[in-house]
CSV table of N, CA and C in Angstrom, one decimal:
chain,number,residue,atom,x,y,z
A,717,UNK,N,60.5,188.7,69.7
A,717,UNK,CA,59.3,188.7,70.4
A,717,UNK,C,58.9,190.2,70.7
A,718,UNK,N,59.8,191.1,70.9
A,718,UNK,CA,59.5,192.4,71.1
A,718,UNK,C,58.6,193.1,70.0
A,719,UNK,N,58.9,192.6,68.8
A,719,UNK,CA,58.1,193.1,67.6
A,719,UNK,C,56.6,192.8,67.8
A,720,UNK,N,56.3,191.6,68.1
A,720,UNK,CA,54.9,191.2,68.3
A,720,UNK,C,54.2,192.1,69.3
A,721,UNK,N,54.8,192.3,70.4
A,721,UNK,CA,54.1,193.1,71.5
A,721,UNK,C,53.9,194.5,71.0
A,722,UNK,N,54.8,195.1,70.3
A,722,UNK,CA,54.7,196.4,69.8
A,722,UNK,C,53.5,196.5,68.8
A,723,UNK,N,53.3,195.5,68.0
A,723,UNK,CA,52.2,195.5,67.0
A,723,UNK,C,50.9,195.0,67.6
A,724,UNK,N,50.8,194.5,68.8
A,724,UNK,CA,49.6,193.9,69.3
A,724,UNK,C,48.4,194.7,69.2
A,725,UNK,N,48.5,196.0,69.4
A,725,UNK,CA,47.3,196.9,69.3
A,725,UNK,C,46.9,197.0,67.8
A,726,UNK,N,47.7,196.7,66.9
A,726,UNK,CA,47.4,196.7,65.5
A,726,UNK,C,47.2,195.4,64.9
A,727,UNK,N,47.0,194.4,65.7
A,727,UNK,CA,46.9,193.0,65.2
A,727,UNK,C,45.7,192.8,64.4
A,728,UNK,N,45.8,191.9,63.5
A,728,UNK,CA,44.6,191.5,62.7
A,728,UNK,C,43.7,190.7,63.6
A,729,UNK,N,42.4,190.7,63.3
A,729,UNK,CA,41.4,190.0,64.1
A,729,UNK,C,40.9,188.7,63.5
A,730,UNK,N,40.6,187.8,64.4
A,730,UNK,CA,40.1,186.5,64.0
A,730,UNK,C,38.9,186.1,64.8
A,731,UNK,N,37.8,185.7,64.2
A,731,UNK,CA,36.6,185.2,64.8
A,731,UNK,C,36.8,183.7,64.8
A,732,UNK,N,36.8,183.1,66.0
A,732,UNK,CA,37.0,181.7,66.2
A,732,UNK,C,35.6,181.0,66.2
A,733,UNK,N,35.3,180.3,65.1
A,733,UNK,CA,34.0,179.6,65.0
A,733,UNK,C,34.1,178.3,65.8
A,734,UNK,N,32.9,177.8,66.2
A,734,UNK,CA,32.8,176.7,67.1
A,734,UNK,C,33.6,175.4,66.7
A,735,UNK,N,33.6,175.1,65.4
A,735,UNK,CA,34.3,173.9,64.9
A,735,UNK,C,35.7,173.9,65.3
A,736,UNK,N,36.4,175.0,65.4
A,736,UNK,CA,37.8,175.1,65.8
A,736,UNK,C,38.0,174.5,67.2
A,737,UNK,N,37.0,174.8,68.1
A,737,UNK,CA,37.1,174.3,69.5
A,737,UNK,C,36.9,172.8,69.5
A,738,UNK,N,36.0,172.3,68.6
A,738,UNK,CA,35.8,170.9,68.5
A,738,UNK,C,37.1,170.2,68.1
A,739,UNK,N,37.9,170.7,67.2
A,739,UNK,CA,39.1,170.1,66.8
A,739,UNK,C,40.2,170.3,67.9
A,740,UNK,N,40.2,171.4,68.6
A,740,UNK,CA,41.1,171.5,69.7
A,740,UNK,C,40.9,170.5,70.9
A,741,UNK,N,39.7,170.1,71.0
A,741,UNK,CA,39.3,169.2,72.1
A,741,UNK,C,39.0,167.8,71.7
A,742,UNK,N,39.3,167.5,70.4
A,742,UNK,CA,38.9,166.2,69.8
A,742,UNK,C,39.6,165.1,70.5
A,743,UNK,N,38.9,164.0,70.6
A,743,UNK,CA,39.6,162.7,71.0
A,743,UNK,C,40.4,162.2,69.9
A,744,UNK,N,41.3,161.3,70.1
A,744,UNK,CA,42.1,160.8,69.1
A,744,UNK,C,41.3,159.9,68.1
A,745,UNK,N,41.7,159.9,66.8
A,745,UNK,CA,40.9,159.3,65.8
A,745,UNK,C,41.8,158.5,64.9
A,746,UNK,N,41.3,157.5,64.2
A,746,UNK,CA,42.1,156.7,63.2
A,746,UNK,C,41.9,157.3,61.8
A,747,UNK,N,40.9,158.3,61.7
A,747,UNK,CA,40.7,158.9,60.4
A,747,UNK,C,41.8,159.9,60.2
A,748,UNK,N,42.6,159.6,59.2
A,748,UNK,CA,43.9,160.3,59.0
A,748,UNK,C,43.6,161.8,58.7
A,749,UNK,N,42.6,162.1,57.9
A,749,UNK,CA,42.3,163.5,57.5
A,749,UNK,C,41.9,164.3,58.7
A,750,UNK,N,41.0,163.7,59.5
A,750,UNK,CA,40.6,164.3,60.7
A,750,UNK,C,41.7,164.5,61.7
A,751,UNK,N,42.6,163.5,61.8
A,751,UNK,CA,43.7,163.6,62.7
A,751,UNK,C,44.7,164.7,62.3
A,752,UNK,N,44.9,164.8,61.0
A,752,UNK,CA,45.8,165.9,60.5
A,752,UNK,C,45.2,167.2,60.8
A,753,UNK,N,43.9,167.4,60.6
A,753,UNK,CA,43.2,168.6,60.8
A,753,UNK,C,43.3,169.0,62.3
A,754,UNK,N,43.1,168.0,63.2
A,754,UNK,CA,43.3,168.2,64.6
A,754,UNK,C,44.7,168.7,64.9
A,755,UNK,N,45.7,168.1,64.3
A,755,UNK,CA,47.1,168.5,64.6
A,755,UNK,C,47.4,169.9,64.1
A,756,UNK,N,46.8,170.3,62.9
A,756,UNK,CA,47.0,171.6,62.3
A,756,UNK,C,46.3,172.6,63.2
A,757,UNK,N,45.2,172.3,63.7
A,757,UNK,CA,44.4,173.2,64.6
A,757,UNK,C,45.2,173.5,65.9
A,758,UNK,N,45.7,172.4,66.5
A,758,UNK,CA,46.4,172.6,67.7
A,758,UNK,C,47.7,173.3,67.5
A,759,UNK,N,48.4,173.1,66.4
A,759,UNK,CA,49.6,173.8,66.0
A,759,UNK,C,49.3,175.3,65.8
A,760,UNK,N,48.2,175.6,65.1
A,760,UNK,CA,47.8,177.0,64.9
A,760,UNK,C,47.6,177.7,66.3
A,761,UNK,N,46.8,176.9,67.1
A,761,UNK,CA,46.4,177.5,68.4
A,761,UNK,C,47.7,177.8,69.3
A,762,UNK,N,48.6,176.8,69.3
A,762,UNK,CA,49.8,177.0,70.1
A,762,UNK,C,50.8,178.0,69.6
A,763,UNK,N,51.0,178.0,68.2
A,763,UNK,CA,52.1,178.8,67.7
A,763,UNK,C,51.7,180.0,66.9
A,764,UNK,N,50.4,180.2,66.5
A,764,UNK,CA,50.1,181.3,65.6
A,764,UNK,C,49.0,182.2,66.2
A,765,UNK,N,48.2,181.8,67.1
A,765,UNK,CA,47.1,182.6,67.5
A,765,UNK,C,47.5,183.9,68.2
A,766,UNK,N,48.7,183.8,68.8
A,766,UNK,CA,49.2,185.0,69.5
A,766,UNK,C,49.5,186.2,68.6
A,767,UNK,N,49.5,186.0,67.3
A,767,UNK,CA,49.7,187.1,66.4
A,767,UNK,C,48.4,187.8,66.0
A,768,UNK,N,47.3,187.3,66.6
A,768,UNK,CA,46.0,187.9,66.3
A,768,UNK,C,45.2,188.2,67.5
A,769,UNK,N,44.3,189.1,67.4
A,769,UNK,CA,43.3,189.4,68.4
A,769,UNK,C,42.1,188.5,68.1
A,770,UNK,N,41.8,187.6,69.1
A,770,UNK,CA,40.7,186.6,68.9
A,770,UNK,C,39.4,187.1,69.5
A,771,UNK,N,38.3,186.7,68.8
A,771,UNK,CA,36.9,187.0,69.2
A,771,UNK,C,36.0,185.8,69.0
A,772,UNK,N,35.0,185.7,69.8
A,772,UNK,CA,33.9,184.8,69.6
A,772,UNK,C,32.6,185.5,69.9
A,773,UNK,N,31.5,184.8,69.7
A,773,UNK,CA,30.2,185.4,70.0
A,773,UNK,C,29.5,184.5,71.0
A,774,UNK,N,28.3,185.0,71.4
A,774,UNK,CA,27.5,184.2,72.4
A,774,UNK,C,27.1,182.9,71.7
A,775,UNK,N,26.9,182.9,70.4
A,775,UNK,CA,26.6,181.6,69.7
A,775,UNK,C,27.7,180.6,69.9
A,776,UNK,N,28.9,181.0,69.8
A,776,UNK,CA,30.1,180.1,70.0
A,776,UNK,C,30.0,179.5,71.4
A,777,UNK,N,29.8,180.4,72.4
A,777,UNK,CA,29.7,179.9,73.8
A,777,UNK,C,28.6,178.9,73.9
A,778,UNK,N,27.4,179.2,73.3
A,778,UNK,CA,26.3,178.3,73.4
A,778,UNK,C,26.5,177.0,72.8
A,779,UNK,N,27.1,177.0,71.6
A,779,UNK,CA,27.4,175.8,70.9
A,779,UNK,C,28.5,175.0,71.6
A,780,UNK,N,29.5,175.7,72.1
A,780,UNK,CA,30.6,175.0,72.8
A,780,UNK,C,30.1,174.3,74.1
A,781,UNK,N,29.0,174.7,74.6
A,781,UNK,CA,28.5,174.1,75.9
A,781,UNK,C,27.7,172.9,75.6
A,782,UNK,N,27.4,172.6,74.4
A,782,UNK,CA,26.6,171.4,74.0
A,782,UNK,C,27.5,170.1,74.0
A,783,UNK,N,26.8,169.0,74.1
A,783,UNK,CA,27.5,167.7,73.9
A,783,UNK,C,28.1,167.2,75.2
A,784,UNK,N,29.0,166.3,75.1
A,784,UNK,CA,29.7,165.6,76.2
A,784,UNK,C,30.2,166.7,77.2
A,785,UNK,N,29.7,166.5,78.5
A,785,UNK,CA,29.9,167.6,79.5
A,785,UNK,C,31.4,167.8,79.8
A,786,UNK,N,32.2,166.8,79.8
A,786,UNK,CA,33.6,166.9,80.1
A,786,UNK,C,34.3,167.7,79.0
A,787,UNK,N,34.0,167.3,77.7
A,787,UNK,CA,34.7,168.0,76.6
A,787,UNK,C,34.1,169.5,76.5
A,788,UNK,N,32.8,169.6,76.7
A,788,UNK,CA,32.2,171.0,76.7
A,788,UNK,C,32.9,171.9,77.7
A,789,UNK,N,33.2,171.3,78.9
A,789,UNK,CA,33.9,172.1,79.9
A,789,UNK,C,35.3,172.6,79.4
A,790,UNK,N,36.0,171.7,78.7
A,790,UNK,CA,37.3,172.0,78.1
A,790,UNK,C,37.1,173.1,77.1
A,791,UNK,N,36.1,173.0,76.2
A,791,UNK,CA,35.9,174.0,75.2
A,791,UNK,C,35.6,175.4,75.9
A,792,UNK,N,34.8,175.4,76.9
A,792,UNK,CA,34.4,176.7,77.6
A,792,UNK,C,35.6,177.2,78.3
A,793,UNK,N,36.5,176.4,78.8
A,793,UNK,CA,37.7,176.8,79.5
A,793,UNK,C,38.6,177.6,78.5
A,794,UNK,N,38.8,177.0,77.3
A,794,UNK,CA,39.6,177.6,76.3
A,794,UNK,C,39.1,179.0,75.9
A,795,UNK,N,37.7,179.1,76.0
A,795,UNK,CA,37.1,180.4,75.6
A,795,UNK,C,37.1,181.5,76.6
A,796,UNK,N,37.5,181.2,77.8
A,796,UNK,CA,37.5,182.1,78.9
A,796,UNK,C,38.1,183.5,78.7
A,797,UNK,N,39.3,183.5,78.0
A,797,UNK,CA,40.0,184.7,77.9
A,797,UNK,C,39.8,185.4,76.5
A,798,UNK,N,38.9,184.9,75.7
A,798,UNK,CA,38.7,185.4,74.4
A,798,UNK,C,37.5,186.4,74.4
A,799,UNK,N,37.8,187.6,73.7
A,799,UNK,CA,36.8,188.7,73.7
A,799,UNK,C,35.5,188.3,73.1
A,800,UNK,N,34.4,188.8,73.6
A,800,UNK,CA,33.1,188.4,73.1
A,800,UNK,C,32.6,189.6,72.3
A,801,UNK,N,32.1,189.3,71.1
A,801,UNK,CA,31.5,190.3,70.2
A,801,UNK,C,30.1,190.6,70.7
A,802,UNK,N,29.8,191.8,70.7
A,802,UNK,CA,28.4,192.2,71.1
A,802,UNK,C,27.4,191.9,70.0
A,803,UNK,N,26.2,191.4,70.4
A,803,UNK,CA,25.2,191.2,69.3
A,803,UNK,C,24.8,192.5,68.7
A,804,UNK,N,24.5,192.6,67.4
A,804,UNK,CA,24.1,193.8,66.8
A,804,UNK,C,22.9,193.5,65.9
A,805,UNK,N,22.0,194.5,66.0
A,805,UNK,CA,20.8,194.4,65.1
A,805,UNK,C,21.1,194.2,63.7
A,806,UNK,N,22.2,195.0,63.2
A,806,UNK,CA,22.6,194.9,61.8
A,806,UNK,C,23.1,193.4,61.5
A,807,UNK,N,23.6,192.7,62.4
A,807,UNK,CA,24.0,191.3,62.2
A,807,UNK,C,22.8,190.5,61.9
A,808,UNK,N,21.8,190.7,62.7
A,808,UNK,CA,20.5,189.9,62.6
A,808,UNK,C,19.9,190.2,61.2
A,809,UNK,N,19.9,191.5,60.8
A,809,UNK,CA,19.4,191.8,59.5
A,809,UNK,C,20.2,191.1,58.4
A,810,UNK,N,21.6,191.0,58.6
A,810,UNK,CA,22.4,190.4,57.6
A,810,UNK,C,22.2,188.9,57.5
A,811,UNK,N,21.9,188.3,58.7
A,811,UNK,CA,21.6,186.8,58.7
A,811,UNK,C,20.4,186.6,57.9
A,812,UNK,N,19.4,187.4,58.0
A,812,UNK,CA,18.1,187.2,57.2
A,812,UNK,C,18.4,187.3,55.8
A,813,UNK,N,19.2,188.3,55.4
A,813,UNK,CA,19.6,188.5,54.0
A,813,UNK,C,20.4,187.3,53.4
A,814,UNK,N,21.3,186.8,54.3
A,814,UNK,CA,22.1,185.7,53.9
A,814,UNK,C,21.2,184.5,53.6
A,815,UNK,N,20.3,184.2,54.5
A,815,UNK,CA,19.4,183.1,54.3
A,815,UNK,C,18.4,183.3,53.1
A,816,UNK,N,18.0,184.5,52.9
A,816,UNK,CA,17.1,184.8,51.8
A,816,UNK,C,17.8,184.7,50.4
A,817,UNK,N,19.0,185.3,50.4
A,817,UNK,CA,19.6,185.5,49.1
A,817,UNK,C,20.8,184.6,48.7
A,818,UNK,N,21.2,183.7,49.6
A,818,UNK,CA,22.4,182.9,49.3
A,818,UNK,C,21.9,181.4,49.3
A,819,UNK,N,22.8,180.5,49.0
A,819,UNK,CA,22.5,179.1,49.0
A,819,UNK,C,22.6,178.4,50.4
A,820,UNK,N,22.6,179.3,51.4
A,820,UNK,CA,22.6,178.7,52.8
A,820,UNK,C,21.3,178.2,53.1
A,821,UNK,N,21.1,176.9,53.6
A,821,UNK,CA,19.8,176.4,54.0
A,821,UNK,C,19.4,177.0,55.4
A,822,UNK,N,18.1,177.1,55.7
A,822,UNK,CA,17.6,177.6,56.9
A,822,UNK,C,18.3,177.0,58.2
A,823,UNK,N,18.6,175.7,58.1
A,823,UNK,CA,19.2,175.0,59.2
A,823,UNK,C,20.6,175.5,59.5
A,824,UNK,N,21.2,176.3,58.6
A,824,UNK,CA,22.5,176.9,58.8
A,824,UNK,C,22.4,178.3,59.3
A,825,UNK,N,21.3,178.6,60.0
A,825,UNK,CA,21.1,180.0,60.6
A,825,UNK,C,22.2,180.4,61.5
A,826,UNK,N,22.7,179.4,62.4
A,826,UNK,CA,23.8,179.8,63.3
A,826,UNK,C,25.1,180.0,62.5
A,827,UNK,N,25.3,179.3,61.4
A,827,UNK,CA,26.5,179.5,60.6
A,827,UNK,C,26.4,180.9,60.0
A,828,UNK,N,25.2,181.2,59.5
A,828,UNK,CA,25.0,182.6,58.9
A,828,UNK,C,25.2,183.6,60.0
A,829,UNK,N,24.9,183.4,61.2
A,829,UNK,CA,25.0,184.3,62.3
A,829,UNK,C,26.5,184.5,62.6
A,830,UNK,N,27.3,183.4,62.6
A,830,UNK,CA,28.8,183.5,62.8
A,830,UNK,C,29.3,184.5,61.8
A,831,UNK,N,29.0,184.3,60.5
A,831,UNK,CA,29.5,185.1,59.4
A,831,UNK,C,29.1,186.5,59.5
A,832,UNK,N,27.8,186.7,59.8
A,832,UNK,CA,27.2,188.1,59.9
A,832,UNK,C,27.9,188.9,61.1
A,833,UNK,N,28.0,188.2,62.2
A,833,UNK,CA,28.7,188.9,63.4
A,833,UNK,C,30.1,189.3,63.1
A,834,UNK,N,30.8,188.4,62.5
A,834,UNK,CA,32.2,188.7,62.1
A,834,UNK,C,32.3,189.8,61.1
A,835,UNK,N,31.3,189.8,60.2
A,835,UNK,CA,31.2,190.9,59.1
A,835,UNK,C,30.9,192.2,59.7
A,836,UNK,N,29.8,192.4,60.5
A,836,UNK,CA,29.4,193.7,60.9
A,836,UNK,C,30.4,194.3,62.0
A,837,UNK,N,31.2,193.4,62.6
A,837,UNK,CA,32.2,193.9,63.5
A,837,UNK,C,33.6,194.2,62.8
A,838,UNK,N,33.6,193.9,61.5
A,838,UNK,CA,34.8,194.2,60.7
A,838,UNK,C,36.0,193.3,61.1
A,839,UNK,N,35.7,192.1,61.4
A,839,UNK,CA,36.8,191.1,61.7
A,839,UNK,C,37.5,190.7,60.4
A,840,UNK,N,38.8,190.6,60.5
A,840,UNK,CA,39.6,190.2,59.3
A,840,UNK,C,39.4,188.8,58.8
A,841,UNK,N,39.4,187.8,59.8
A,841,UNK,CA,39.4,186.4,59.4
A,841,UNK,C,38.3,185.7,60.2
A,842,UNK,N,37.6,184.8,59.6
A,842,UNK,CA,36.7,183.9,60.3
A,842,UNK,C,37.4,182.5,60.1
A,843,UNK,N,37.8,181.9,61.3
A,843,UNK,CA,38.5,180.6,61.3
A,843,UNK,C,37.5,179.5,61.6
A,844,UNK,N,37.5,178.5,60.7
A,844,UNK,CA,36.5,177.5,60.8
A,844,UNK,C,36.9,176.2,60.1
A,845,UNK,N,36.3,175.1,60.5
A,845,UNK,CA,36.4,173.8,59.8
A,845,UNK,C,35.1,173.4,59.2
A,846,UNK,N,34.1,174.3,59.3
A,846,UNK,CA,32.8,174.1,58.6
A,846,UNK,C,32.9,174.4,57.2
A,847,UNK,N,33.3,173.4,56.4
A,847,UNK,CA,33.5,173.6,54.9
A,847,UNK,C,32.2,173.4,54.1
A,848,UNK,N,31.1,173.0,54.8
A,848,UNK,CA,29.9,172.8,54.1
A,848,UNK,C,29.1,174.1,54.0
A,849,UNK,N,29.0,174.9,55.1
A,849,UNK,CA,28.2,176.1,55.0
A,849,UNK,C,29.1,177.4,55.2
A,850,UNK,N,30.3,177.3,55.7
A,850,UNK,CA,31.0,178.5,56.0
A,850,UNK,C,32.2,178.7,55.0
A,851,UNK,N,33.2,177.8,55.2
A,851,UNK,CA,34.4,177.8,54.3
A,851,UNK,C,34.0,177.1,53.0
A,852,UNK,N,33.1,177.7,52.2
A,852,UNK,CA,32.6,177.1,51.0
A,852,UNK,C,32.6,178.1,49.9
A,853,UNK,N,33.4,177.9,48.9
A,853,UNK,CA,33.6,178.9,47.9
A,853,UNK,C,32.4,179.4,47.2
A,854,UNK,N,31.4,178.5,46.9
A,854,UNK,CA,30.2,178.9,46.2
A,854,UNK,C,29.3,179.8,47.1
A,855,UNK,N,29.2,179.4,48.4
A,855,UNK,CA,28.5,180.2,49.3
A,855,UNK,C,29.1,181.6,49.6
A,856,UNK,N,30.5,181.5,49.7
A,856,UNK,CA,31.2,182.8,50.0
A,856,UNK,C,31.0,183.8,48.9
A,857,UNK,N,31.0,183.3,47.6
A,857,UNK,CA,30.8,184.2,46.5
A,857,UNK,C,29.5,185.0,46.6
A,858,UNK,N,28.4,184.3,47.0
A,858,UNK,CA,27.1,184.9,47.1
A,858,UNK,C,27.1,185.8,48.3
A,859,UNK,N,27.7,185.4,49.4
A,859,UNK,CA,27.8,186.2,50.6
A,859,UNK,C,28.5,187.5,50.4
A,860,UNK,N,29.6,187.5,49.6
A,860,UNK,CA,30.4,188.7,49.3
A,860,UNK,C,29.5,189.7,48.6
A,861,UNK,N,28.7,189.2,47.6
A,861,UNK,CA,27.8,190.1,46.9
A,861,UNK,C,26.8,190.7,47.9
A,862,UNK,N,26.2,189.9,48.7
A,862,UNK,CA,25.2,190.4,49.7
A,862,UNK,C,25.9,191.5,50.6
A,863,UNK,N,27.0,191.2,51.1
A,863,UNK,CA,27.8,192.1,52.0
A,863,UNK,C,28.0,193.4,51.3
A,864,UNK,N,28.5,193.3,50.0
A,864,UNK,CA,28.8,194.5,49.2
A,864,UNK,C,27.5,195.4,49.1
A,865,UNK,N,26.4,194.8,48.8
A,865,UNK,CA,25.1,195.5,48.7
A,865,UNK,C,24.8,196.3,50.0
A,866,UNK,N,25.2,195.8,51.1
A,866,UNK,CA,24.9,196.5,52.4
A,866,UNK,C,26.1,197.3,52.9
A,867,UNK,N,27.2,197.4,52.1
A,867,UNK,CA,28.3,198.2,52.5
A,867,UNK,C,29.3,197.5,53.5
A,868,UNK,N,29.3,196.2,53.5
A,868,UNK,CA,30.2,195.5,54.3
A,868,UNK,C,31.2,194.7,53.5
A,869,UNK,N,32.3,194.3,54.1
A,869,UNK,CA,33.3,193.5,53.5
A,869,UNK,C,33.3,192.1,54.2
A,870,UNK,N,33.1,191.1,53.5
A,870,UNK,CA,33.1,189.7,54.1
A,870,UNK,C,34.5,189.4,54.6
A,871,UNK,N,34.6,188.9,55.9
A,871,UNK,CA,35.9,188.5,56.4
A,871,UNK,C,36.5,187.4,55.5
A,872,UNK,N,37.8,187.3,55.5
A,872,UNK,CA,38.4,186.1,54.8
A,872,UNK,C,38.1,184.9,55.7
A,873,UNK,N,37.4,184.0,55.0
A,873,UNK,CA,36.9,182.8,55.7
A,873,UNK,C,37.9,181.7,55.4
A,874,UNK,N,38.5,181.0,56.4
A,874,UNK,CA,39.5,180.1,56.1
A,874,UNK,C,39.7,179.0,57.2
A,875,UNK,N,40.4,178.0,56.9
A,875,UNK,CA,40.8,177.0,57.9
A,875,UNK,C,42.1,177.3,58.5
A,876,UNK,N,42.5,176.7,59.6
A,876,UNK,CA,43.9,176.9,60.2
A,876,UNK,C,45.0,176.7,59.2
A,877,UNK,N,44.8,175.8,58.2
A,877,UNK,CA,45.9,175.5,57.2
A,877,UNK,C,46.2,176.9,56.5
A,878,UNK,N,45.2,177.7,56.2
A,878,UNK,CA,45.3,178.9,55.4
A,878,UNK,C,45.7,180.1,56.2
A,879,UNK,N,45.7,180.0,57.6
A,879,UNK,CA,46.1,181.1,58.4
A,879,UNK,C,47.4,181.0,59.1
A,880,UNK,N,48.2,180.1,58.6
A,880,UNK,CA,49.5,179.9,59.2
A,880,UNK,C,50.5,180.8,58.4
A,881,UNK,N,50.9,181.9,59.1
A,881,UNK,CA,51.8,182.8,58.4
A,881,UNK,C,53.2,182.4,58.6
A,882,UNK,N,54.0,182.3,57.6
A,882,UNK,CA,55.4,181.9,57.7
A,882,UNK,C,56.3,183.2,57.4
């Protein structure tokens, strides 16, 4: 354990996208894939998050507050101790470029904003279960090109399955 604390100031960074909170606070389900993803998320949260510096944005807070009030309160409680990334003009510019030049639909503007904020802040990983618009290989390929054009490096976008270091 002493090793981890010595490295904490040099920890890799993770942006926690809203879907992760949904899985952390999910009610039990008979859908086996969903149930497995919930378990992996909870396992990552309990056993692996301590190895990283975690960040969220105001968008995550806003999205986490939506829906069932009891579960929303749980999501917001989980977020209390997580650092908040400041909004940046460059992130907004990147969102516009993402929507113009990638295969992200306009309705995915918040998803583009999650990615843009993590990108302009130099976050190492974006953790998500949104495989339609965020953890999507075809979209990421295009986003990488756009980021490179503007001198940014796209964070590694992944699910908790992929961020379990052994």
